[in-house]
PDB file of C-alpha atoms in Angstrom:
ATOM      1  CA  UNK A   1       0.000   0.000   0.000  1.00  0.00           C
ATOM      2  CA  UNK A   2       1.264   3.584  -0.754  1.00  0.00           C
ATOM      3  CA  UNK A   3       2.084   5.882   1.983  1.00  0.00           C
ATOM      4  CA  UNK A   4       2.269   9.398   1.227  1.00  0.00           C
ATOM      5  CA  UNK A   5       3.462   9.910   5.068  1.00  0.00           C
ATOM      6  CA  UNK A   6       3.332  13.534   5.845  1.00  0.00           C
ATOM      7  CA  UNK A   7       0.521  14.865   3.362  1.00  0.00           C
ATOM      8  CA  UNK A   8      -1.750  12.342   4.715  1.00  0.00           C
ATOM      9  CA  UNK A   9      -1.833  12.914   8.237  1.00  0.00           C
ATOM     10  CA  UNK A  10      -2.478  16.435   7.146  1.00  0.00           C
ATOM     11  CA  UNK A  11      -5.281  16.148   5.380  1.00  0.00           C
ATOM     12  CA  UNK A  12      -6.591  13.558   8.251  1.00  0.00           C
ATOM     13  CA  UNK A  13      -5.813  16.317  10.727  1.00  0.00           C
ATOM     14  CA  UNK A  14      -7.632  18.922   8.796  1.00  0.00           C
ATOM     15  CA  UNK A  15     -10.310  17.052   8.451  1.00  0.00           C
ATOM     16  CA  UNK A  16     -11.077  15.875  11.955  1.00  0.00           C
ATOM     17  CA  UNK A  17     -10.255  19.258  13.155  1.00  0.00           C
ATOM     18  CA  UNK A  18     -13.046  20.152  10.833  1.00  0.00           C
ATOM     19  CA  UNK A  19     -15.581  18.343  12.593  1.00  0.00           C
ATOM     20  CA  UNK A  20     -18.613  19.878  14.370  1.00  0.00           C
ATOM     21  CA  UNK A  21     -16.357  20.376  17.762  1.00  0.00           C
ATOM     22  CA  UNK A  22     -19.625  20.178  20.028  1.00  0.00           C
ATOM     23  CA  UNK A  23     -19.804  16.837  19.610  1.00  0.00           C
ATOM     24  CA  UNK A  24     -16.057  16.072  20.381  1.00  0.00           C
ATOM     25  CA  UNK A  25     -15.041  14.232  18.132  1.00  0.00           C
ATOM     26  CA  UNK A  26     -11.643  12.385  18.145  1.00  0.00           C
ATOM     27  CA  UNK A  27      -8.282  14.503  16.833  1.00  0.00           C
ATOM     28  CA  UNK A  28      -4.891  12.656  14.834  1.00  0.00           C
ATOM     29  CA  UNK A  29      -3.444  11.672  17.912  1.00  0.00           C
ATOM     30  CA  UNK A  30      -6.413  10.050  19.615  1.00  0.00           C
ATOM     31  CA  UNK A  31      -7.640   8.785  16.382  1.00  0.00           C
ATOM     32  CA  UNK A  32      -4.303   6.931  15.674  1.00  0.00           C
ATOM     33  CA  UNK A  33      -4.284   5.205  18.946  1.00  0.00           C
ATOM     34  CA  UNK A  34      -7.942   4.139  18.277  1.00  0.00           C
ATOM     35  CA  UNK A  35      -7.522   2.377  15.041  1.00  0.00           C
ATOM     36  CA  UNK A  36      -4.139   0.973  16.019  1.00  0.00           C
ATOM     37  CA  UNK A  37      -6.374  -0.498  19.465  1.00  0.00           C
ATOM     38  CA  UNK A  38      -8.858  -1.589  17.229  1.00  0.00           C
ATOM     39  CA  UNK A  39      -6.127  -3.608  14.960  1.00  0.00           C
ATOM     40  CA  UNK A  40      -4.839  -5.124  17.697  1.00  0.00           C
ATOM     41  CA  UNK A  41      -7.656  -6.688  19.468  1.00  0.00           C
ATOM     42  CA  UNK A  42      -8.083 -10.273  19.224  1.00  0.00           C
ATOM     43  CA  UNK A  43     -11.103  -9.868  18.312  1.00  0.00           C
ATOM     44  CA  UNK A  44     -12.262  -8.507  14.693  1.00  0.00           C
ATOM     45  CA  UNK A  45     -14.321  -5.098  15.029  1.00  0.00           C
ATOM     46  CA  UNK A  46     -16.128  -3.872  11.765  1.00  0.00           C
ATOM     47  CA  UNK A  47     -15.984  -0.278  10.786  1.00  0.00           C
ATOM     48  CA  UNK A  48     -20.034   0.125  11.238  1.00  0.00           C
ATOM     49  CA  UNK A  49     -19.370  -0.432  15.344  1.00  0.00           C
ATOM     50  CA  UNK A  50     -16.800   1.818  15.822  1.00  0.00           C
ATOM     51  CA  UNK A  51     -16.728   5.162  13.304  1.00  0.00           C
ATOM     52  CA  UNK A  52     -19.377   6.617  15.260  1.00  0.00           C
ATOM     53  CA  UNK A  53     -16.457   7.398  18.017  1.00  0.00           C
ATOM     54  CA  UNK A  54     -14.805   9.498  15.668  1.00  0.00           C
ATOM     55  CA  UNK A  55     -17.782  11.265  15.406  1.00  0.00           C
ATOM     56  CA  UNK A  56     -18.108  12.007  18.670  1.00  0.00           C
ATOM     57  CA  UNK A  57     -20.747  11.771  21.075  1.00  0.00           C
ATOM     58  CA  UNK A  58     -24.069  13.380  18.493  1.00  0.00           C
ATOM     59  CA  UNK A  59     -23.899  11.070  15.984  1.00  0.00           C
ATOM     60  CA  UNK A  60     -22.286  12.104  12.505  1.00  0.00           C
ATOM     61  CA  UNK A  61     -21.576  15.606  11.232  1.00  0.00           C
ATOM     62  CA  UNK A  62     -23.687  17.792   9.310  1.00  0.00           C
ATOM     63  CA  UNK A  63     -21.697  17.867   5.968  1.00  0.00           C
ATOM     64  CA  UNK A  64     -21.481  20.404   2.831  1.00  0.00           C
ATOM     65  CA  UNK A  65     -22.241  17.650   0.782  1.00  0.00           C
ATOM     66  CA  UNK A  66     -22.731  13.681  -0.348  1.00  0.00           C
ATOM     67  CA  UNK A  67     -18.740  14.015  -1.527  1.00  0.00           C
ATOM     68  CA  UNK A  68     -17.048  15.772   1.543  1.00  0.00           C
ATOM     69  CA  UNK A  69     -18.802  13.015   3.773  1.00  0.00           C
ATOM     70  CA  UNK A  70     -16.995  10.729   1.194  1.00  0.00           C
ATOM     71  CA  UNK A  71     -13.810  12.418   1.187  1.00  0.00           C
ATOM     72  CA  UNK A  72     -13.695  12.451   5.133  1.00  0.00           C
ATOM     73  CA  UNK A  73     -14.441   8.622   5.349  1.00  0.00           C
ATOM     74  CA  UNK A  74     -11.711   8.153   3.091  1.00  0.00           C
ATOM     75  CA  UNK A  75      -9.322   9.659   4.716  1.00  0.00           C
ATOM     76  CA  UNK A  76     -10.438   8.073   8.419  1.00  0.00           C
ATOM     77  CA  UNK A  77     -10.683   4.727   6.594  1.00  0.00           C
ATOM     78  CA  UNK A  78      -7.473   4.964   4.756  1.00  0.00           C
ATOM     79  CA  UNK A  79      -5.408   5.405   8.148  1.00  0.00           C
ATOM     80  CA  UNK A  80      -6.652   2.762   9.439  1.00  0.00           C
ATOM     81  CA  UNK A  81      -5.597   0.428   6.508  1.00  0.00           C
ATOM     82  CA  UNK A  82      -2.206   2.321   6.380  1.00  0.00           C
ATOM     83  CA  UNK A  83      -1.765   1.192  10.262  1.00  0.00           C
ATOM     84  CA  UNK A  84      -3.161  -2.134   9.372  1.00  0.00           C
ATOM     85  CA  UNK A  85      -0.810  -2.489   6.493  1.00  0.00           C
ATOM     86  CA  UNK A  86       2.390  -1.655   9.318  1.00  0.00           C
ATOM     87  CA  UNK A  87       0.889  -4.282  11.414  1.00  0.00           C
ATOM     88  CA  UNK A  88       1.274  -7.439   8.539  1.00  0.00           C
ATOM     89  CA  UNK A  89       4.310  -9.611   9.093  1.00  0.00           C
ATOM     90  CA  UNK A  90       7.293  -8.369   9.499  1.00  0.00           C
ATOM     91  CA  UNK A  91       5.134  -5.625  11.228  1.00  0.00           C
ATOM     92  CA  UNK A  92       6.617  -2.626  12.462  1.00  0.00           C
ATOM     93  CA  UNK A  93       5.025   0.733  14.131  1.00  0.00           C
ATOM     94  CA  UNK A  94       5.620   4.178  14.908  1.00  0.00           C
ATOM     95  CA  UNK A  95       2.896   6.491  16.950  1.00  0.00           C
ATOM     96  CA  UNK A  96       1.367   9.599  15.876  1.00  0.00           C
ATOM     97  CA  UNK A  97       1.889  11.411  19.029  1.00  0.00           C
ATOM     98  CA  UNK A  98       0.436  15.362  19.457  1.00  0.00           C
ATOM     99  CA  UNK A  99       3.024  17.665  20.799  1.00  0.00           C
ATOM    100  CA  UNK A 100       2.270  21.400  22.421  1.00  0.00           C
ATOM    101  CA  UNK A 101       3.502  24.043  19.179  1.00  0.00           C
ATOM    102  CA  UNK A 102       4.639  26.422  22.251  1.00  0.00           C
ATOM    103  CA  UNK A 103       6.794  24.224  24.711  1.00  0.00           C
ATOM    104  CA  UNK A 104       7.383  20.635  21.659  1.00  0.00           C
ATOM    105  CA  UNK A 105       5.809  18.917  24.630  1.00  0.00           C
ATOM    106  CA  UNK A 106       5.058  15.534  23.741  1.00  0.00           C
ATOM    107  CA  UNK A 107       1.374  14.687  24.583  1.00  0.00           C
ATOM    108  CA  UNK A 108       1.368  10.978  24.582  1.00  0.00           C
ATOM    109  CA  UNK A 109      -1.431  10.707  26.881  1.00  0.00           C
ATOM    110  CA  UNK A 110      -3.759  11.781  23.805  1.00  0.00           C
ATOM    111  CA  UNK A 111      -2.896   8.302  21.621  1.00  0.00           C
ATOM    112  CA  UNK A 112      -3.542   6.602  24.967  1.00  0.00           C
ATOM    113  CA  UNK A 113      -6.812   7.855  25.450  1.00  0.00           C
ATOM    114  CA  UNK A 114      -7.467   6.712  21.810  1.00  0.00           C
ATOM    115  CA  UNK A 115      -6.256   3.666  22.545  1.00  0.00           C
ATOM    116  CA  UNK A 116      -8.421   2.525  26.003  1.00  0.00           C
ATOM    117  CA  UNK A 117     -11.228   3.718  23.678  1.00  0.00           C
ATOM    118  CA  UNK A 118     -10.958   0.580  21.174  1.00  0.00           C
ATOM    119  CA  UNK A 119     -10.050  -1.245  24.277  1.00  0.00           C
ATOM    120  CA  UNK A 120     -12.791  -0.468  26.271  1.00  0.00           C
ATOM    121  CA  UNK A 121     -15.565  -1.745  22.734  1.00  0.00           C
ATOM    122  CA  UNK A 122     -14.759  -5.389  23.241  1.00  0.00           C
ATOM    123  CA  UNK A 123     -13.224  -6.053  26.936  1.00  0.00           C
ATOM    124  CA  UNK A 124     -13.817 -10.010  26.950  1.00  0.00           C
ATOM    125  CA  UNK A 125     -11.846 -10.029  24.092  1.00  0.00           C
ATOM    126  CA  UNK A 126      -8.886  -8.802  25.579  1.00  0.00           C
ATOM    127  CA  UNK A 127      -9.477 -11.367  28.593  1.00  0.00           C
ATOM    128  CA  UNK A 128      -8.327 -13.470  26.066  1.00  0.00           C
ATOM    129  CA  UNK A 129      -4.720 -12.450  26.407  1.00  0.00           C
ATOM    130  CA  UNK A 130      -4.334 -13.080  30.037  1.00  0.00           C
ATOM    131  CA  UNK A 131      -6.059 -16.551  29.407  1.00  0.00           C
ATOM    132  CA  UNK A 132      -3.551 -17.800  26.637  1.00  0.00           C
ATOM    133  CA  UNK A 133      -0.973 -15.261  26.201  1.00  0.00           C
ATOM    134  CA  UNK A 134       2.471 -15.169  27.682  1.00  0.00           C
ATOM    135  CA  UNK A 135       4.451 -13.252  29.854  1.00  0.00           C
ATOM    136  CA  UNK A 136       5.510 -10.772  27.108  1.00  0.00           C
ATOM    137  CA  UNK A 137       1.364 -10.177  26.140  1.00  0.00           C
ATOM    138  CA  UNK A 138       0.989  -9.927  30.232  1.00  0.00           C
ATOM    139  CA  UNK A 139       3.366  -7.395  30.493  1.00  0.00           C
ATOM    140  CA  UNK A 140       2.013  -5.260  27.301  1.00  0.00           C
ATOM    141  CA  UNK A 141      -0.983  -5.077  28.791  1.00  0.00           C
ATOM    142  CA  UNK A 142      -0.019  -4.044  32.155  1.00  0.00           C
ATOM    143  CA  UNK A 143       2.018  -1.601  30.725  1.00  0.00           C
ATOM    144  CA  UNK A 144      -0.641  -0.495  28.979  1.00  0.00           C
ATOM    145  CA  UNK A 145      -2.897   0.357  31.682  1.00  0.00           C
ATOM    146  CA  UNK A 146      -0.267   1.665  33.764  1.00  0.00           C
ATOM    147  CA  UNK A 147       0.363   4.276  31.006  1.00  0.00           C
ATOM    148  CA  UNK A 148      -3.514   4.988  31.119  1.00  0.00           C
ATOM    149  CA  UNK A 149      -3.416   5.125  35.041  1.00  0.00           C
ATOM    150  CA  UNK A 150      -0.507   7.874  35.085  1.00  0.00           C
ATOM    151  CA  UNK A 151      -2.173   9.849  32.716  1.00  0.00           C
ATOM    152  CA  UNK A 152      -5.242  10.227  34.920  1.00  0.00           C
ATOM    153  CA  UNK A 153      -3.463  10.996  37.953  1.00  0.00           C
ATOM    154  CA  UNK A 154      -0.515  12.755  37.048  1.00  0.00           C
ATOM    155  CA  UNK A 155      -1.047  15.449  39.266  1.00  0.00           C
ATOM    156  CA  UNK A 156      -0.709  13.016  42.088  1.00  0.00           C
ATOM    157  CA  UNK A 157       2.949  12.370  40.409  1.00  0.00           C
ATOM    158  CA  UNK A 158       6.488  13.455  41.103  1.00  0.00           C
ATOM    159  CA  UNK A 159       8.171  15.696  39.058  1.00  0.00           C
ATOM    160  CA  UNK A 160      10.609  12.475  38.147  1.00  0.00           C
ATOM    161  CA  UNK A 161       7.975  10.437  37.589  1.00  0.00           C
ATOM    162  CA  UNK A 162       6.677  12.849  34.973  1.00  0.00           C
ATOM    163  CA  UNK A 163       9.865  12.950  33.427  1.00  0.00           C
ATOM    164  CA  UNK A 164      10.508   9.568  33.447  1.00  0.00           C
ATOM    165  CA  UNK A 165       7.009   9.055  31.723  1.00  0.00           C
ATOM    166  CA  UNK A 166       7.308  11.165  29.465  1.00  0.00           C
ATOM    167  CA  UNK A 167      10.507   9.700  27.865  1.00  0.00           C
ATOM    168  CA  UNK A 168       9.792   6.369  27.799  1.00  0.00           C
ATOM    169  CA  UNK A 169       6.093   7.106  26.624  1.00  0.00           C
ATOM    170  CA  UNK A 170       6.575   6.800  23.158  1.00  0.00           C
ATOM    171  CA  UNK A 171       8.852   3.544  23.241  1.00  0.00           C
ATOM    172  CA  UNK A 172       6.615   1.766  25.848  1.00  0.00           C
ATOM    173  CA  UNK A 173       3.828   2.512  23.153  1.00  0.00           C
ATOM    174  CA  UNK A 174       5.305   0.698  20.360  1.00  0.00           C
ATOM    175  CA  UNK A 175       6.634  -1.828  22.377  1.00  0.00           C
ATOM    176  CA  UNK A 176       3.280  -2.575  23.747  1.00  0.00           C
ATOM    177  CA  UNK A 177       1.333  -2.299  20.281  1.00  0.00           C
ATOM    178  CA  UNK A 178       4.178  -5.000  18.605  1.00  0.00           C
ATOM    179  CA  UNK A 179       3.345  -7.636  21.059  1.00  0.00           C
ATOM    180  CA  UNK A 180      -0.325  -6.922  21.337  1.00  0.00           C
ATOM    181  CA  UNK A 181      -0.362  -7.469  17.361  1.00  0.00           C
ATOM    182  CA  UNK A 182       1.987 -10.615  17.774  1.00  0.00           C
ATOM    183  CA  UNK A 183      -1.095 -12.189  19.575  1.00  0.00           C
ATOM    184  CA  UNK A 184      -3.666 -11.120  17.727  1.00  0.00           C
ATOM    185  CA  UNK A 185      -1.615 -12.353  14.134  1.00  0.00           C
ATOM    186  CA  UNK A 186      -1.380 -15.589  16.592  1.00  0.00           C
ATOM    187  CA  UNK A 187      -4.999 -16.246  16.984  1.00  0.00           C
ATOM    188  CA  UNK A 188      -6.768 -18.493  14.529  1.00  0.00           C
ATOM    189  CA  UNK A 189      -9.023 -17.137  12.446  1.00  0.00           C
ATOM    190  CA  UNK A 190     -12.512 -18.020  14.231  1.00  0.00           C
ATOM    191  CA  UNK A 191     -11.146 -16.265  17.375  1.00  0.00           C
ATOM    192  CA  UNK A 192     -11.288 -13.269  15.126  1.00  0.00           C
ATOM    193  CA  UNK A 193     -14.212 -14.086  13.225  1.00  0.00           C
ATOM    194  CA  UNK A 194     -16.643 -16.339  14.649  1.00  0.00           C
ATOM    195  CA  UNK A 195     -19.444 -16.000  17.649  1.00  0.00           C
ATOM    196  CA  UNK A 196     -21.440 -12.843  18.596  1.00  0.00           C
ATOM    197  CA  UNK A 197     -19.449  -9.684  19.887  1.00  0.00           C
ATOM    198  CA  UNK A 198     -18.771 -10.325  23.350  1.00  0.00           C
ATOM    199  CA  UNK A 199     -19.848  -6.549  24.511  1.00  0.00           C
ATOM    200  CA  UNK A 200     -21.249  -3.822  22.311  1.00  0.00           C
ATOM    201  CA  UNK A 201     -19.539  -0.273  22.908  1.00  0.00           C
ATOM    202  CA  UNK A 202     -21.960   1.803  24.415  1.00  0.00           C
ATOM    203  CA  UNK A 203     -21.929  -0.618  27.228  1.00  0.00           C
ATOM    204  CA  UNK A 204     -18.571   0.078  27.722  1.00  0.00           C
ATOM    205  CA  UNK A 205     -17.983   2.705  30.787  1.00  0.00           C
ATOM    206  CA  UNK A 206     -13.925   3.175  30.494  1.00  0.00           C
ATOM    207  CA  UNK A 207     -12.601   6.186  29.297  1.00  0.00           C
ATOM    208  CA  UNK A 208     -15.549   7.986  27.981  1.00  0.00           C
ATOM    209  CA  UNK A 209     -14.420  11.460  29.310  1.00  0.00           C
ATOM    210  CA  UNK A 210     -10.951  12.800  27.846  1.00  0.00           C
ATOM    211  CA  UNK A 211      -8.125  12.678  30.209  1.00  0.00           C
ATOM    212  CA  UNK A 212      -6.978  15.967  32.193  1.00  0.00           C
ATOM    213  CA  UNK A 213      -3.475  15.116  32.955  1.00  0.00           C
ATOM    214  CA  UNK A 214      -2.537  17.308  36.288  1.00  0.00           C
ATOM    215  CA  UNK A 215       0.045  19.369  35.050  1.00  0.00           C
ATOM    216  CA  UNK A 216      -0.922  19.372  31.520  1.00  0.00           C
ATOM    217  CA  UNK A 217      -3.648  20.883  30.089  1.00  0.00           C
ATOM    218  CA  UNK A 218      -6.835  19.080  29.331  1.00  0.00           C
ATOM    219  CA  UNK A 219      -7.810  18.844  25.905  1.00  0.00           C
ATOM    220  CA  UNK A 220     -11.063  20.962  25.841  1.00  0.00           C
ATOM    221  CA  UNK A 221      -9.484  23.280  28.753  1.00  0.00           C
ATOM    222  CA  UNK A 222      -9.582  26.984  27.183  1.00  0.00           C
ATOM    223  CA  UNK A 223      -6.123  27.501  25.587  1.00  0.00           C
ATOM    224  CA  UNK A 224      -3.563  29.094  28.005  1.00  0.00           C
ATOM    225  CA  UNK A 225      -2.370  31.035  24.934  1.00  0.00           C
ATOM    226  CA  UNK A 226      -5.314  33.652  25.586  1.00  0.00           C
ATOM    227  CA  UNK A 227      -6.561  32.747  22.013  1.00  0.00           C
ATOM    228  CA  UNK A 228     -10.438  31.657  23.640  1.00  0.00           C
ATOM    229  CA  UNK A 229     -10.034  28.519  22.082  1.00  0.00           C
ATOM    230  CA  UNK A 230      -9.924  24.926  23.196  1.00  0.00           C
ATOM    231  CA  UNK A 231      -6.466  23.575  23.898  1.00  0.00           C
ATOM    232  CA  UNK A 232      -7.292  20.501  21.347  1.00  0.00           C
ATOM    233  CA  UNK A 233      -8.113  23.113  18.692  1.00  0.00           C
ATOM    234  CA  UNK A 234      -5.047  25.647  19.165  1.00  0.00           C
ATOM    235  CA  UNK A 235      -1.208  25.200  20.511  1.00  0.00           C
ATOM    236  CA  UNK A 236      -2.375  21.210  21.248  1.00  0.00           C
ATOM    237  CA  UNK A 237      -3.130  20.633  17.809  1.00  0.00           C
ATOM    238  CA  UNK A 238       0.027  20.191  15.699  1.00  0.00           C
TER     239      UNK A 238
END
Protein backbone atom coordinates (compact mmCIF):
# COMPACT_ATOMS: atom_id res chain seq x y z
CA UNK A 1 0.00 0.00 0.00
CA UNK A 2 1.26 3.58 -0.75
CA UNK A 3 2.08 5.88 1.98
CA UNK A 4 2.27 9.40 1.23
CA UNK A 5 3.46 9.91 5.07
CA UNK A 6 3.33 13.53 5.85
CA UNK A 7 0.52 14.87 3.36
CA UNK A 8 -1.75 12.34 4.71
CA UNK A 9 -1.83 12.91 8.24
CA UNK A 10 -2.48 16.44 7.15
CA UNK A 11 -5.28 16.15 5.38
CA UNK A 12 -6.59 13.56 8.25
CA UNK A 13 -5.81 16.32 10.73
CA UNK A 14 -7.63 18.92 8.80
CA UNK A 15 -10.31 17.05 8.45
CA UNK A 16 -11.08 15.88 11.96
CA UNK A 17 -10.25 19.26 13.16
CA UNK A 18 -13.05 20.15 10.83
CA UNK A 19 -15.58 18.34 12.59
CA UNK A 20 -18.61 19.88 14.37
CA UNK A 21 -16.36 20.38 17.76
CA UNK A 22 -19.63 20.18 20.03
CA UNK A 23 -19.80 16.84 19.61
CA UNK A 24 -16.06 16.07 20.38
CA UNK A 25 -15.04 14.23 18.13
CA UNK A 26 -11.64 12.38 18.15
CA UNK A 27 -8.28 14.50 16.83
CA UNK A 28 -4.89 12.66 14.83
CA UNK A 29 -3.44 11.67 17.91
CA UNK A 30 -6.41 10.05 19.62
CA UNK A 31 -7.64 8.79 16.38
CA UNK A 32 -4.30 6.93 15.67
CA UNK A 33 -4.28 5.21 18.95
CA UNK A 34 -7.94 4.14 18.28
CA UNK A 35 -7.52 2.38 15.04
CA UNK A 36 -4.14 0.97 16.02
CA UNK A 37 -6.37 -0.50 19.46
CA UNK A 38 -8.86 -1.59 17.23
CA UNK A 39 -6.13 -3.61 14.96
CA UNK A 40 -4.84 -5.12 17.70
CA UNK A 41 -7.66 -6.69 19.47
CA UNK A 42 -8.08 -10.27 19.22
CA UNK A 43 -11.10 -9.87 18.31
CA UNK A 44 -12.26 -8.51 14.69
CA UNK A 45 -14.32 -5.10 15.03
CA UNK A 46 -16.13 -3.87 11.77
CA UNK A 47 -15.98 -0.28 10.79
CA UNK A 48 -20.03 0.13 11.24
CA UNK A 49 -19.37 -0.43 15.34
CA UNK A 50 -16.80 1.82 15.82
CA UNK A 51 -16.73 5.16 13.30
CA UNK A 52 -19.38 6.62 15.26
CA UNK A 53 -16.46 7.40 18.02
CA UNK A 54 -14.80 9.50 15.67
CA UNK A 55 -17.78 11.27 15.41
CA UNK A 56 -18.11 12.01 18.67
CA UNK A 57 -20.75 11.77 21.08
CA UNK A 58 -24.07 13.38 18.49
CA UNK A 59 -23.90 11.07 15.98
CA UNK A 60 -22.29 12.10 12.51
CA UNK A 61 -21.58 15.61 11.23
CA UNK A 62 -23.69 17.79 9.31
CA UNK A 63 -21.70 17.87 5.97
CA UNK A 64 -21.48 20.40 2.83
CA UNK A 65 -22.24 17.65 0.78
CA UNK A 66 -22.73 13.68 -0.35
CA UNK A 67 -18.74 14.02 -1.53
CA UNK A 68 -17.05 15.77 1.54
CA UNK A 69 -18.80 13.01 3.77
CA UNK A 70 -16.99 10.73 1.19
CA UNK A 71 -13.81 12.42 1.19
CA UNK A 72 -13.70 12.45 5.13
CA UNK A 73 -14.44 8.62 5.35
CA UNK A 74 -11.71 8.15 3.09
CA UNK A 75 -9.32 9.66 4.72
CA UNK A 76 -10.44 8.07 8.42
CA UNK A 77 -10.68 4.73 6.59
CA UNK A 78 -7.47 4.96 4.76
CA UNK A 79 -5.41 5.41 8.15
CA UNK A 80 -6.65 2.76 9.44
CA UNK A 81 -5.60 0.43 6.51
CA UNK A 82 -2.21 2.32 6.38
CA UNK A 83 -1.77 1.19 10.26
CA UNK A 84 -3.16 -2.13 9.37
CA UNK A 85 -0.81 -2.49 6.49
CA UNK A 86 2.39 -1.66 9.32
CA UNK A 87 0.89 -4.28 11.41
CA UNK A 88 1.27 -7.44 8.54
CA UNK A 89 4.31 -9.61 9.09
CA UNK A 90 7.29 -8.37 9.50
CA UNK A 91 5.13 -5.62 11.23
CA UNK A 92 6.62 -2.63 12.46
CA UNK A 93 5.03 0.73 14.13
CA UNK A 94 5.62 4.18 14.91
CA UNK A 95 2.90 6.49 16.95
CA UNK A 96 1.37 9.60 15.88
CA UNK A 97 1.89 11.41 19.03
CA UNK A 98 0.44 15.36 19.46
CA UNK A 99 3.02 17.67 20.80
CA UNK A 100 2.27 21.40 22.42
CA UNK A 101 3.50 24.04 19.18
CA UNK A 102 4.64 26.42 22.25
CA UNK A 103 6.79 24.22 24.71
CA UNK A 104 7.38 20.63 21.66
CA UNK A 105 5.81 18.92 24.63
CA UNK A 106 5.06 15.53 23.74
CA UNK A 107 1.37 14.69 24.58
CA UNK A 108 1.37 10.98 24.58
CA UNK A 109 -1.43 10.71 26.88
CA UNK A 110 -3.76 11.78 23.81
CA UNK A 111 -2.90 8.30 21.62
CA UNK A 112 -3.54 6.60 24.97
CA UNK A 113 -6.81 7.85 25.45
CA UNK A 114 -7.47 6.71 21.81
CA UNK A 115 -6.26 3.67 22.54
CA UNK A 116 -8.42 2.52 26.00
CA UNK A 117 -11.23 3.72 23.68
CA UNK A 118 -10.96 0.58 21.17
CA UNK A 119 -10.05 -1.25 24.28
CA UNK A 120 -12.79 -0.47 26.27
CA UNK A 121 -15.57 -1.74 22.73
CA UNK A 122 -14.76 -5.39 23.24
CA UNK A 123 -13.22 -6.05 26.94
CA UNK A 124 -13.82 -10.01 26.95
CA UNK A 125 -11.85 -10.03 24.09
CA UNK A 126 -8.89 -8.80 25.58
CA UNK A 127 -9.48 -11.37 28.59
CA UNK A 128 -8.33 -13.47 26.07
CA UNK A 129 -4.72 -12.45 26.41
CA UNK A 130 -4.33 -13.08 30.04
CA UNK A 131 -6.06 -16.55 29.41
CA UNK A 132 -3.55 -17.80 26.64
CA UNK A 133 -0.97 -15.26 26.20
CA UNK A 134 2.47 -15.17 27.68
CA UNK A 135 4.45 -13.25 29.85
CA UNK A 136 5.51 -10.77 27.11
CA UNK A 137 1.36 -10.18 26.14
CA UNK A 138 0.99 -9.93 30.23
CA UNK A 139 3.37 -7.40 30.49
CA UNK A 140 2.01 -5.26 27.30
CA UNK A 141 -0.98 -5.08 28.79
CA UNK A 142 -0.02 -4.04 32.16
CA UNK A 143 2.02 -1.60 30.72
CA UNK A 144 -0.64 -0.50 28.98
CA UNK A 145 -2.90 0.36 31.68
CA UNK A 146 -0.27 1.67 33.76
CA UNK A 147 0.36 4.28 31.01
CA UNK A 148 -3.51 4.99 31.12
CA UNK A 149 -3.42 5.13 35.04
CA UNK A 150 -0.51 7.87 35.09
CA UNK A 151 -2.17 9.85 32.72
CA UNK A 152 -5.24 10.23 34.92
CA UNK A 153 -3.46 11.00 37.95
CA UNK A 154 -0.51 12.76 37.05
CA UNK A 155 -1.05 15.45 39.27
CA UNK A 156 -0.71 13.02 42.09
CA UNK A 157 2.95 12.37 40.41
CA UNK A 158 6.49 13.45 41.10
CA UNK A 159 8.17 15.70 39.06
CA UNK A 160 10.61 12.48 38.15
CA UNK A 161 7.97 10.44 37.59
CA UNK A 162 6.68 12.85 34.97
CA UNK A 163 9.86 12.95 33.43
CA UNK A 164 10.51 9.57 33.45
CA UNK A 165 7.01 9.06 31.72
CA UNK A 166 7.31 11.16 29.47
CA UNK A 167 10.51 9.70 27.86
CA UNK A 168 9.79 6.37 27.80
CA UNK A 169 6.09 7.11 26.62
CA UNK A 170 6.57 6.80 23.16
CA UNK A 171 8.85 3.54 23.24
CA UNK A 172 6.61 1.77 25.85
CA UNK A 173 3.83 2.51 23.15
CA UNK A 174 5.31 0.70 20.36
CA UNK A 175 6.63 -1.83 22.38
CA UNK A 176 3.28 -2.58 23.75
CA UNK A 177 1.33 -2.30 20.28
CA UNK A 178 4.18 -5.00 18.61
CA UNK A 179 3.34 -7.64 21.06
CA UNK A 180 -0.32 -6.92 21.34
CA UNK A 181 -0.36 -7.47 17.36
CA UNK A 182 1.99 -10.62 17.77
CA UNK A 183 -1.10 -12.19 19.58
CA UNK A 184 -3.67 -11.12 17.73
CA UNK A 185 -1.61 -12.35 14.13
CA UNK A 186 -1.38 -15.59 16.59
CA UNK A 187 -5.00 -16.25 16.98
CA UNK A 188 -6.77 -18.49 14.53
CA UNK A 189 -9.02 -17.14 12.45
CA UNK A 190 -12.51 -18.02 14.23
CA UNK A 191 -11.15 -16.27 17.38
CA UNK A 192 -11.29 -13.27 15.13
CA UNK A 193 -14.21 -14.09 13.22
CA UNK A 194 -16.64 -16.34 14.65
CA UNK A 195 -19.44 -16.00 17.65
CA UNK A 196 -21.44 -12.84 18.60
CA UNK A 197 -19.45 -9.68 19.89
CA UNK A 198 -18.77 -10.32 23.35
CA UNK A 199 -19.85 -6.55 24.51
CA UNK A 200 -21.25 -3.82 22.31
CA UNK A 201 -19.54 -0.27 22.91
CA UNK A 202 -21.96 1.80 24.42
CA UNK A 203 -21.93 -0.62 27.23
CA UNK A 204 -18.57 0.08 27.72
CA UNK A 205 -17.98 2.71 30.79
CA UNK A 206 -13.93 3.17 30.49
CA UNK A 207 -12.60 6.19 29.30
CA UNK A 208 -15.55 7.99 27.98
CA UNK A 209 -14.42 11.46 29.31
CA UNK A 210 -10.95 12.80 27.85
CA UNK A 211 -8.12 12.68 30.21
CA UNK A 212 -6.98 15.97 32.19
CA UNK A 213 -3.48 15.12 32.95
CA UNK A 214 -2.54 17.31 36.29
CA UNK A 215 0.04 19.37 35.05
CA UNK A 216 -0.92 19.37 31.52
CA UNK A 217 -3.65 20.88 30.09
CA UNK A 218 -6.83 19.08 29.33
CA UNK A 219 -7.81 18.84 25.90
CA UNK A 220 -11.06 20.96 25.84
CA UNK A 221 -9.48 23.28 28.75
CA UNK A 222 -9.58 26.98 27.18
CA UNK A 223 -6.12 27.50 25.59
CA UNK A 224 -3.56 29.09 28.01
CA UNK A 225 -2.37 31.04 24.93
CA UNK A 226 -5.31 33.65 25.59
CA UNK A 227 -6.56 32.75 22.01
CA UNK A 228 -10.44 31.66 23.64
CA UNK A 229 -10.03 28.52 22.08
CA UNK A 230 -9.92 24.93 23.20
CA UNK A 231 -6.47 23.57 23.90
CA UNK A 232 -7.29 20.50 21.35
CA UNK A 233 -8.11 23.11 18.69
CA UNK A 234 -5.05 25.65 19.17
CA UNK A 235 -1.21 25.20 20.51
CA UNK A 236 -2.37 21.21 21.25
CA UNK A 237 -3.13 20.63 17.81
CA UNK A 238 0.03 20.19 15.70
Amino acid sequence: MEWHGDDDLKALDEALLALREDNNPMLLSEYDGFCTGLIVCPERISSKEWLTRVWGSDGPPKFENMEHMQHVIDLIIGHYNRVAEMLRPPAYYGPVLTEDSRTGEVLWEFWVEGFMTAFALYPEAWKRVTRYGDDRELAAIMSLLDLSKFARTRSERSQKEKAEYDKDAPDVITDVVLELNRFAKEQPPEALFGGEPTAKWHSAKMTNAPLRAGGKIGRNDPCSCGSGRKYKKCCGAN
